[in-house]
Amino acid sequence: MKPGPSSERAVILAASERDAVKTAHLIKEAGYYANICGDLAEFERQVASGAGLAIIADEAIRTADLVGLTRWLNEQPSWSDFPIVLMSEKGGPERNPEAARLGRALGNVTFIERPFHPTTLVSLVAAAVRGRRRQYQTRQILEDLTESEDLLQTALDAGHLGALELHLPDFELEASPTCKTFFGRKPRGPFTYQDLLEAVHPDDRARRSETVEQTLRTGADYRIEYRIIWPDGTQHWLDVRARAVRRPDGSIRSLVGVCSDITARKTAEIEREALLAQLAAERTALAELTATLEQRVEQRTADLMKEVAARERAQEQLRHAQKMEAIGQLTGGVAHDFNNLLMAVMGNLDLLRKRMPEDPRLRRLVDGALQGAERGASLTQRLLAFARQQDLRAVPVDLGALVRDMSELLERSLGPRITLRLDIPDGLPAACVDTNQLELAVLNLAINARDAMPDGGVIEIRLAAWQAKNDPALQPGSYLKLSVVDSGTGMSPDVLKRAIEPFFSSKPVGKGTGLGLSMVHGLAVQLGGALQLSSAVGKGTTAVLVLPVATTAPAVESPEPAVQKVKRSAVILLVDDDPLIAMSTMEMLEDLGHRVIGASSGPHALDILRSDQEIDLMMTDHVMPGMTGLELAAASRELRPHLVVLLATGYAELPDGTQVDLPRLAKPYHQDQLRERLDQLLGQGAGPHTAASADSLATPSNLSPSH
Ligand SMILES: Nc1ncnc2c1ncn2[C@@H]1O[C@H](COP(=O)(O)OP(=O)(O)OP(=O)(O)O)[C@@H](O)[C@H]1O
Ligand SMILES: [Mg+2]
């Protein structure tokens, strides 16, 4: 209610109407407002509707029921202390117990004793109105305060802020309901500073108390974020900001501030930080990866290139080996047939030469034909060697001695412009080789070296022990290396690749057969070794024969068995399935003065052996359908244990590893060679030929480089 006529008026309850009018008149004359009430009920209504003061005559209420009025007075708002002027006949409360009772009941009462001077009443009214005005002002201030408090509360609510005040020096905490809920407490429940301290997360306590102390020490604003633990055990984040409020003397009276729950923001922040940390870690890892990637790609590429190259090399080697194998088989087959044909040609030429009339011209023709046949035989020998199908006698051989023994022959073959050097260490183990074939091989290598040095030079032959470990072409184990080293023209990679192919030759037609290295290679492989060629154009060539070390010591060559019996003519059982060869051999044998019984197969021969026909020697071919020469020899032992058997073989079809203790004659052979062998076996052989073995006689005659 605004101050004004109704709020400042004096409400009058008098004993009589005359008194009331008079009193109102006085008051109005003094410039105030007044209202006269007829009875207590109206008076109560008027007062309740707003008034500056009341003027009551005690006679008017002495007997009245004042419950309603006193209740109204007691229920006045805090700013209001309604002034009442009580007019009495018998003085104030000090003398009048009745007045004292009314004064206690009505509160803010001023007594005026009748009769009174009008100015006394007017000054009392003026004082009451002044007092009432101050009350109205207080009311206004309170209303304004309430309004701004409401505003503040609204703002706090809108900002989801809790309010708190910490009173000093006793650290008494006053927290708003919202603030309490931030601590997980009931909005209206108790919440002390001790409660707050205990709610702070143990890890944040020190930091928080330091911040508080700093604010108390310096007066600086308090601002902190910390974790709290709710009574239900959950963790939350709070942002608390406060400012020091000072007393007039400058000391701090309290810290007043707000707090807000920032759990959601903090959680998001922590998640984001974790994410950022993870990102940073990933970036670092990526950077490292990128840094090493290039290197790794390079490394891997290099590895792959190496692998590819190795695989290509292996495939190339395999292709080459397969090609050689195919050529070898083909060559072996052809050579075998060719050998048999030469056998017939040579046999017949031999006979022809003996039986034809003494005519030098005819003799020259036959000799020419024989020479041609012999060269053919040499070729087939080399082809068989390449095909790894020659008849080898691998025995332990001292390679050093072998090479030294050859040096004279080599020097002769190499000519005066070539110097031969030997590098043969002592104490090397024996190699397991076929002596004659190995000599041939060394000779071939030396001649190749010589041909590569048309202006002369040095050829070195070296021997060395060697262990094979990861060589795909060789069984792991002990080997000897026989190297023939020259400093000649060398070979281009293409030539080097094809050098061991049969019939590959860079030499002019007629000069080279292209079978030299083929033979050497075939021999080395057949012996369980290898031929290794390395060469560079202009630098020279090294040919290495890798040969297996013998498991037994070299045998001292036993002399040929002593010649005993003398028997001019013998009965010979000749077994051969090839009629052409059978015929020429028979001719040769008969020409030598022997009697020949022919058999075309093993069983046929056995039939004859079962008879009581006298037989001194059985000469048999090995490769025959149905029964081989070896099988025939074995079967014959049962029929005639002492029968001498001669095996004619041109071709190593004997199964690998078969120990053949039979006398053998290599095809093709001359009549002379046949005679010598028979002489040895029949014990007729005294003469210049017996020193040579059949094997050495099989040495091709065209080894000489001039061919
Ligand atoms: N020491 C070497 N230096 C340079 N080239 C060589 C050497 N040895 C072999 N060759 C090359 O390899 C080819 C084949 O050699 P291989 O011994 O098989 O046959 P050839 O010597 O030509 O004929 P043949 O040996 O039958 O007389 C030779 O023609 C030559 O081109
Ligand atoms: Mg050669």
Coordinates of C-alpha atoms and ligand atoms in Angstrom, one line a residue, residues 379 382 444-453 484-486 488-492 495-496 498-508 511-520 533 535 540-543 705 707, ligand 1:
L379 CA 83.4 -89.8 -81.4
R382 CA 83.0 -89.1 -76.4
N444 CA 90.8 -81.9 -73.3
L445 CA 90.8 -79.0 -70.8
A446 CA 94.4 -78.2 -71.4
I447 CA 93.9 -78.2 -75.2
N448 CA 90.9 -75.9 -74.8
A449 CA 93.1 -73.6 -72.7
R450 CA 95.9 -73.7 -75.3
D451 CA 93.4 -72.8 -78.1
A452 CA 92.3 -69.8 -76.1
M453 CA 95.9 -68.5 -76.0
V484 CA 92.8 -75.9 -65.3
V485 CA 93.4 -72.1 -65.4
D486 CA 94.3 -70.1 -68.4
G488 CA 93.3 -66.6 -72.7
T489 CA 90.4 -65.0 -74.6
G490 CA 87.8 -66.2 -72.1
M491 CA 84.1 -66.8 -73.0
S492 CA 81.2 -64.5 -73.3
V495 CA 79.3 -69.1 -75.0
L496 CA 79.9 -70.1 -71.4
R498 CA 76.5 -73.4 -74.2
A499 CA 80.1 -74.6 -73.8
I500 CA 79.3 -78.1 -72.6
E501 CA 76.5 -78.7 -75.1
P502 CA 77.6 -81.5 -77.4
F503 CA 78.7 -80.2 -80.8
F504 CA 78.9 -76.7 -79.6
S505 CA 82.2 -75.2 -80.8
S506 CA 83.4 -71.8 -81.7
K507 CA 86.3 -73.3 -83.5
P508 CA 86.4 -73.5 -87.3
K511 CA 88.9 -78.0 -86.0
G512 CA 86.6 -78.7 -83.1
T513 CA 83.9 -81.3 -82.6
G514 CA 82.4 -79.5 -79.7
L515 CA 82.5 -82.7 -77.7
G516 CA 85.5 -81.9 -75.5
L517 CA 83.7 -80.3 -72.6
S518 CA 80.7 -82.5 -73.1
M519 CA 82.8 -85.5 -72.5
V520 CA 84.5 -83.9 -69.5
L533 CA 83.4 -73.3 -65.6
S535 CA 85.2 -67.3 -67.5
G540 CA 90.7 -66.2 -69.1
T541 CA 88.9 -69.3 -68.1
T542 CA 89.0 -71.6 -65.1
A543 CA 87.7 -75.1 -65.6
P705 CA 94.7 -81.5 -80.9
H707 CA 92.5 -83.3 -85.3
Ligands
LIG1 N1 89.6 -72.4 -72.0 C1 88.7 -71.9 -72.9 N2 88.8 -70.6 -73.2 C2 88.0 -70.0 -74.0 N3 86.9 -70.7 -74.6 C3 86.8 -72.0 -74.3 C4 87.7 -72.7 -73.4 N4 87.2 -73.9 -73.3 C5 86.1 -74.1 -74.1 N5 85.9 -72.9 -74.7 C6 84.8 -72.7 -75.7 O1 83.8 -73.7 -75.6 C7 83.6 -74.3 -76.8 C8 83.4 -75.8 -76.6 O2 84.5 -76.4 -76.1 P1 84.7 -78.0 -76.3 O3 86.0 -78.4 -75.7 O4 83.5 -78.7 -75.9 O5 84.7 -78.1 -77.9 P2 85.9 -77.6 -78.8 O6 87.1 -77.3 -78.1 O7 85.4 -76.5 -79.6 O8 86.1 -78.9 -79.7 P3 86.9 -80.2 -79.3 O9 87.2 -80.1 -77.9 O10 86.0 -81.3 -79.7 O11 88.1 -80.1 -80.2 C9 84.9 -74.0 -77.5 O12 84.7 -74.1 -79.0 C10 85.2 -72.6 -77.1 O13 84.4 -71.7 -77.7

